[in-house]
Short mmCIF file of C-alpha atoms in Angstrom, two decimals:
data_model
loop_
_atom_site.label_atom_id
_atom_site.label_comp_id
_atom_site.label_asym_id
_atom_site.label_seq_id
_atom_site.Cartn_x
_atom_site.Cartn_y
_atom_site.Cartn_z
CA UNK A 1 66.88 72.21 103.82
CA UNK A 2 66.23 74.11 107.11
CA UNK A 3 64.50 72.20 109.97
CA UNK A 4 61.74 74.19 111.30
CA UNK A 5 61.64 73.02 114.48
CA UNK A 6 65.43 73.65 114.96
CA UNK A 7 66.49 76.08 117.98
CA UNK A 8 69.95 77.62 117.49
CA UNK A 9 71.48 77.93 121.00
CA UNK A 10 73.55 81.34 121.83
CA UNK A 11 76.89 79.70 121.93
CA UNK A 12 76.27 78.26 118.11
CA UNK A 13 75.42 81.74 117.28
CA UNK A 14 78.35 83.02 119.19
CA UNK A 15 80.69 80.53 117.38
CA UNK A 16 79.47 81.59 113.87
CA UNK A 17 79.68 85.50 114.54
CA UNK A 18 82.90 85.05 115.87
CA UNK A 19 84.28 82.94 112.94
CA UNK A 20 82.31 85.78 110.77
CA UNK A 21 84.30 88.59 112.49
CA UNK A 22 87.91 87.04 112.51
CA UNK A 23 87.78 84.96 109.59
CA UNK A 24 90.24 82.41 111.79
CA UNK A 25 89.05 79.85 113.77
CA UNK A 26 91.94 79.88 116.17
CA UNK A 27 91.50 83.42 116.98
CA UNK A 28 87.65 83.07 117.33
CA UNK A 29 87.90 80.29 119.94
CA UNK A 30 90.64 82.08 121.67
CA UNK A 31 88.27 85.53 121.78
CA UNK A 32 85.06 82.93 123.09
CA UNK A 33 87.85 81.34 125.82
CA UNK A 34 86.77 78.00 124.11
CA UNK A 35 89.03 75.23 122.50
CA UNK A 36 88.90 75.08 118.58
CA UNK A 37 87.33 71.57 118.37
CA UNK A 38 84.53 73.04 120.64
CA UNK A 39 84.01 76.11 118.14
CA UNK A 40 83.98 74.00 115.07
CA UNK A 41 81.55 71.72 116.82
CA UNK A 42 79.10 74.42 117.59
CA UNK A 43 79.43 75.91 114.01
CA UNK A 44 78.77 72.71 112.31
CA UNK A 45 75.79 71.81 114.65
CA UNK A 46 74.55 75.61 113.84
CA UNK A 47 74.74 74.95 109.81
CA UNK A 48 73.48 71.26 110.42
CA UNK A 49 70.63 72.72 111.80
CA UNK A 50 70.05 75.29 109.42
CA UNK A 51 70.51 73.42 106.51
CA UNK A 52 72.75 76.15 105.07
CA UNK A 53 76.67 76.21 104.82
CA UNK A 54 77.32 79.95 106.86
CA UNK A 55 81.26 79.68 106.78
CA UNK A 56 83.53 78.53 103.77
CA UNK A 57 86.44 76.36 105.05
CA UNK A 58 89.87 75.76 103.21
CA UNK A 59 93.25 74.90 104.41
CA UNK A 60 94.40 78.75 103.79
CA UNK A 61 91.42 81.00 104.46
CA UNK A 62 87.99 81.39 106.06
CA UNK A 63 85.31 82.87 103.99
CA UNK A 64 81.52 84.16 105.13
CA UNK A 65 79.17 82.42 102.34
CA UNK A 66 76.20 84.41 100.88
CA UNK A 67 73.80 82.90 103.26
CA UNK A 68 76.20 83.68 106.20
CA UNK A 69 76.49 87.17 105.15
CA UNK A 70 72.82 87.43 104.92
CA UNK A 71 72.14 85.91 108.43
CA UNK A 72 75.16 87.48 110.20
CA UNK A 73 73.27 90.91 111.12
CA UNK A 74 70.54 88.72 112.57
CA UNK A 75 72.78 86.61 114.64
CA UNK A 76 74.56 89.92 115.87
CA UNK A 77 71.18 91.09 116.70
CA UNK A 78 70.08 88.11 118.49
CA UNK A 79 73.20 87.82 120.50
CA UNK A 80 72.86 92.01 121.41
CA UNK A 81 69.53 91.10 122.68
CA UNK A 82 70.48 88.12 125.08
CA UNK A 83 73.21 90.09 126.27
CA UNK A 84 71.16 93.41 126.79
CA UNK A 85 68.64 90.48 128.65
CA UNK A 86 71.15 89.77 130.97
CA UNK A 87 72.34 92.74 131.72
CA UNK A 88 69.06 94.11 132.71
CA UNK A 89 68.17 91.27 134.92
CA UNK A 90 71.48 91.96 136.77
CA UNK A 91 71.24 95.62 136.91
CA UNK A 92 74.53 96.16 135.23
CA UNK A 93 73.38 98.34 132.27
CA UNK A 94 76.24 99.59 130.59
CA UNK A 95 78.24 97.25 132.52
CA UNK A 96 80.18 94.27 130.67
CA UNK A 97 82.90 93.93 128.07
CA UNK A 98 82.72 97.30 125.47
CA UNK A 99 84.85 97.15 122.37
CA UNK A 100 85.12 100.70 121.57
CA UNK A 101 86.69 102.12 118.43
CA UNK A 102 88.32 105.48 118.41
CA UNK A 103 90.11 107.54 115.43
CA UNK A 104 94.01 108.36 116.35
CA UNK A 105 93.05 112.12 116.30
CA UNK A 106 91.00 111.68 119.03
CA UNK A 107 92.39 108.96 121.17
CA UNK A 108 95.40 110.15 122.80
CA UNK A 109 93.36 113.48 124.05
CA UNK A 110 90.18 111.83 124.90
CA UNK A 111 91.28 108.55 126.74
CA UNK A 112 93.52 109.76 129.54
CA UNK A 113 90.12 111.63 131.22
CA UNK A 114 87.62 109.35 129.80
CA UNK A 115 88.94 105.96 131.08
CA UNK A 116 89.17 106.81 134.75
CA UNK A 117 85.76 108.30 134.66
CA UNK A 118 84.55 105.10 133.16
CA UNK A 119 86.01 103.28 135.97
CA UNK A 120 84.69 105.58 138.52
CA UNK A 121 81.28 106.08 137.00
CA UNK A 122 80.51 102.29 135.55
CA UNK A 123 83.04 100.25 137.59
CA UNK A 124 81.35 97.01 135.82
CA UNK A 125 82.11 98.16 132.67
CA UNK A 126 85.34 96.54 130.82
CA UNK A 127 86.33 98.55 127.70
CA UNK A 128 88.45 97.27 124.80
CA UNK A 129 90.10 100.43 122.78
CA UNK A 130 90.61 99.83 119.23
CA UNK A 131 92.34 102.78 117.76
CA UNK A 132 92.08 103.16 113.61
CA UNK A 133 91.21 104.92 111.02
CA UNK A 134 87.21 105.94 110.17
CA UNK A 135 87.28 103.43 107.22
CA UNK A 136 88.24 100.32 109.23
CA UNK A 137 86.25 101.44 112.47
CA UNK A 138 82.92 101.77 109.99
CA UNK A 139 83.68 98.06 108.95
CA UNK A 140 84.18 96.67 112.38
CA UNK A 141 81.01 98.16 113.31
CA UNK A 142 79.07 96.51 110.49
CA UNK A 143 80.86 93.27 110.91
CA UNK A 144 80.23 93.10 114.82
CA UNK A 145 84.12 93.35 115.88
CA UNK A 146 83.33 96.50 117.40
CA UNK A 147 80.40 97.79 119.66
CA UNK A 148 80.62 101.54 119.29
CA UNK A 149 83.31 104.39 117.45
CA UNK A 150 83.77 107.56 118.72
CA UNK A 151 84.83 109.38 115.44
CA UNK A 152 83.85 112.44 113.17
CA UNK A 153 80.57 112.82 112.10
CA UNK A 154 78.40 112.18 109.93
CA UNK A 155 79.89 109.34 108.71
CA UNK A 156 77.47 108.59 105.72
CA UNK A 157 77.42 104.79 106.37
CA UNK A 158 74.00 103.16 106.40
CA UNK A 159 72.47 100.98 109.26
CA UNK A 160 74.01 103.16 112.09
CA UNK A 161 73.17 105.57 114.56
CA UNK A 162 74.80 108.39 115.23
CA UNK A 163 74.78 110.61 118.70
CA UNK A 164 76.30 114.26 117.89
CA UNK A 165 78.75 114.95 121.10
CA UNK A 166 80.25 118.35 120.33
CA UNK A 167 82.27 120.60 117.63
CA UNK A 168 85.51 121.76 117.93
CA UNK A 169 87.25 124.38 115.44
CA UNK A 170 90.68 123.46 113.80
CA UNK A 171 93.73 125.52 115.10
CA UNK A 172 96.56 126.45 112.54
CA UNK A 173 100.04 125.41 114.22
CA UNK A 174 103.27 127.11 112.95
CA UNK A 175 106.80 126.93 113.88
CA UNK A 176 107.78 129.20 117.23
CA UNK A 177 107.77 132.95 115.85
CA UNK A 178 105.97 132.58 112.52
CA UNK A 179 104.46 135.97 111.37
CA UNK A 180 101.21 134.42 111.98
CA UNK A 181 101.39 133.50 115.34
CA UNK A 182 98.97 134.43 117.79
CA UNK A 183 96.56 135.73 115.12
CA UNK A 184 93.04 135.30 115.85
CA UNK A 185 91.42 136.32 112.53
CA UNK A 186 93.25 134.90 109.93
CA UNK A 187 91.31 134.23 106.51
CA UNK A 188 91.05 130.97 104.98
CA UNK A 189 93.01 132.46 101.92
CA UNK A 190 95.99 133.15 104.32
CA UNK A 191 96.82 129.55 103.54
CA UNK A 192 97.35 130.19 99.76
CA UNK A 193 100.87 129.25 98.87
CA UNK A 194 101.90 128.07 102.80
CA UNK A 195 103.38 124.95 102.91
CA UNK A 196 100.44 122.67 104.47
CA UNK A 197 101.61 119.32 106.21
CA UNK A 198 99.04 116.48 106.29
CA UNK A 199 98.23 112.99 107.88
CA UNK A 200 98.36 110.28 105.51
CA UNK A 201 95.74 109.24 103.38
CA UNK A 202 92.85 107.33 105.29
CA UNK A 203 92.80 109.73 108.00
CA UNK A 204 89.28 111.88 108.19
CA UNK A 205 91.54 114.92 109.60
CA UNK A 206 93.46 114.80 106.19
CA UNK A 207 90.17 114.69 104.32
CA UNK A 208 88.45 117.32 106.54
CA UNK A 209 91.47 119.95 105.85
CA UNK A 210 91.41 119.52 102.11
CA UNK A 211 87.53 119.85 101.84
CA UNK A 212 88.39 123.52 103.92
CA UNK A 213 90.60 124.10 101.30
CA UNK A 214 88.25 123.18 98.36
CA UNK A 215 85.29 124.88 100.11
CA UNK A 216 87.43 128.06 100.56
CA UNK A 217 89.17 127.93 97.14
CA UNK A 218 92.38 128.20 98.83
CA UNK A 219 95.39 126.60 97.47
CA UNK A 220 98.27 125.56 100.03
CA UNK A 221 101.58 124.77 98.70
CA UNK A 222 103.45 121.62 98.83
CA UNK A 223 100.28 119.42 99.80
CA UNK A 224 101.18 116.02 100.17
CA UNK A 225 105.34 116.12 100.00
CA UNK A 226 105.51 115.61 103.64
CA UNK A 227 102.74 112.92 105.47
CA UNK A 228 102.76 111.45 108.46
CA UNK A 229 101.04 108.52 110.37
CA UNK A 230 100.44 110.73 113.43
CA UNK A 231 99.39 113.95 114.70
CA UNK A 232 102.72 114.15 116.81
CA UNK A 233 105.02 113.39 113.95
CA UNK A 234 103.27 116.02 111.79
CA UNK A 235 103.33 119.19 114.52
CA UNK A 236 107.01 118.01 115.20
CA UNK A 237 108.07 118.88 111.25
CA UNK A 238 105.86 121.91 111.69
CA UNK A 239 108.53 122.92 114.80
CA UNK A 240 111.19 121.72 112.44
CA UNK A 241 110.03 124.61 109.63
CA UNK A 242 108.71 122.11 107.62
CA UNK A 243 105.40 124.25 107.35
CA UNK A 244 101.94 124.50 109.09
CA UNK A 245 99.07 122.23 109.51
CA UNK A 246 95.66 122.24 111.14
CA UNK A 247 95.01 120.30 114.56
CA UNK A 248 91.68 119.95 116.28
CA UNK A 249 91.32 122.11 119.47
CA UNK A 250 91.42 119.37 121.90
CA UNK A 251 94.67 118.26 120.77
CA UNK A 252 96.63 121.88 121.22
CA UNK A 253 97.22 121.41 124.79
CA UNK A 254 99.17 118.07 124.41
CA UNK A 255 100.90 119.08 120.62
CA UNK A 256 102.16 122.41 121.71
CA UNK A 257 103.41 121.91 125.35
CA UNK A 258 107.19 121.45 124.34
CA UNK A 259 106.91 125.59 123.55
CA UNK A 260 108.29 124.85 120.21
CA UNK A 261 105.32 125.89 118.42
CA UNK A 262 102.95 128.68 118.21
CA UNK A 263 99.19 128.91 116.83
CA UNK A 264 96.70 130.87 115.29
CA UNK A 265 93.12 130.99 114.85
CA UNK A 266 90.66 131.51 112.10
CA UNK A 267 87.91 133.89 111.55
CA UNK A 268 84.60 132.92 111.69
CA UNK A 269 83.37 130.68 109.73
CA UNK A 270 86.58 128.70 111.10
CA UNK A 271 86.88 125.41 109.90
CA UNK A 272 86.13 122.11 112.64
CA UNK A 273 84.51 118.89 112.89
CA UNK A 274 81.73 117.34 114.68
CA UNK A 275 82.60 114.35 117.22
CA UNK A 276 80.16 111.37 117.78
CA UNK A 277 79.22 107.99 119.13
CA UNK A 278 78.38 105.67 116.37
CA UNK A 279 76.95 102.06 116.56
CA UNK A 280 74.59 99.65 114.84
CA UNK A 281 70.67 100.77 114.65
CA UNK A 282 70.10 97.03 115.04
CA UNK A 283 71.68 96.97 118.43
CA UNK A 284 69.61 96.43 121.77
CA UNK A 285 71.86 98.53 123.55
CA UNK A 286 71.05 101.80 122.58
CA UNK A 287 70.31 103.23 125.85
CA UNK A 288 73.35 102.11 127.06
CA UNK A 289 75.08 103.53 124.42
CA UNK A 290 73.18 107.00 125.07
CA UNK A 291 74.72 106.77 128.47
CA UNK A 292 78.11 106.24 127.40
CA UNK A 293 77.48 109.42 125.24
CA UNK A 294 76.58 111.57 127.84
CA UNK A 295 79.79 110.31 129.74
CA UNK A 296 82.03 111.24 126.67
CA UNK A 297 80.30 114.39 126.40
CA UNK A 298 80.92 115.26 130.12
CA UNK A 299 84.54 114.75 129.62
CA UNK A 300 84.91 116.83 126.63
CA UNK A 301 88.93 117.85 126.50
#
């Protein structure tokens, strides 16, 4: 039974959140910069004070109990509020550690300009970049492993605030000299029977491309015969004559720089995506993340 006079410390809450995030005591201790015994003692003190088991321990795995799952969002919100309080007191605002997730079809094209701009405009900010697929980024936001994520909107995930940044079109990429090269008004039906190369499952660009095909009732050929884990691999397969693909407009300069590819554009309404910044609605740093969104928007590729 919980002692009504008990007041958990921030260190105890950080221990709980870290273990719940990483499901590993050694990793959690390392991320907090404390010894593993210190971490274990802080967690045990929290559980004893609450009269609840938050983490189930065994020699083989670490699990979050039902009570732990119920209380984890409130623990994260408390820590975020405390961090925001300190940031406000010191005038740092957006400064401090920022765990930022980015999808793979955005990271290589945004980071070269975004990271230097963040250093210039927010020198106290220490970004940690985590590149991953959308589903895992959303899971990271939900569990507190990530603070924000730059991805395609809408996500459809509950409990998040989403700030749209900008919309970009998809461009058709072909091998050099293809009959469609240079066209500015191709119809969706042009994709019929063309061998369409896609990223592997789990990448939102793959899903967006297939949704465009479904909505326009087009039926490309050879979908799924060749799949890749990166956009660079896909376009190299295109350059080698294996088919065509759709890539976001921001990727065109980098991916066509070798001179072995041509591009074509769709007639309106062209396929595309909206990119945005997502973060937990429970965070106390909404204003800081809105500032971050403006910086990202200013650095649109």
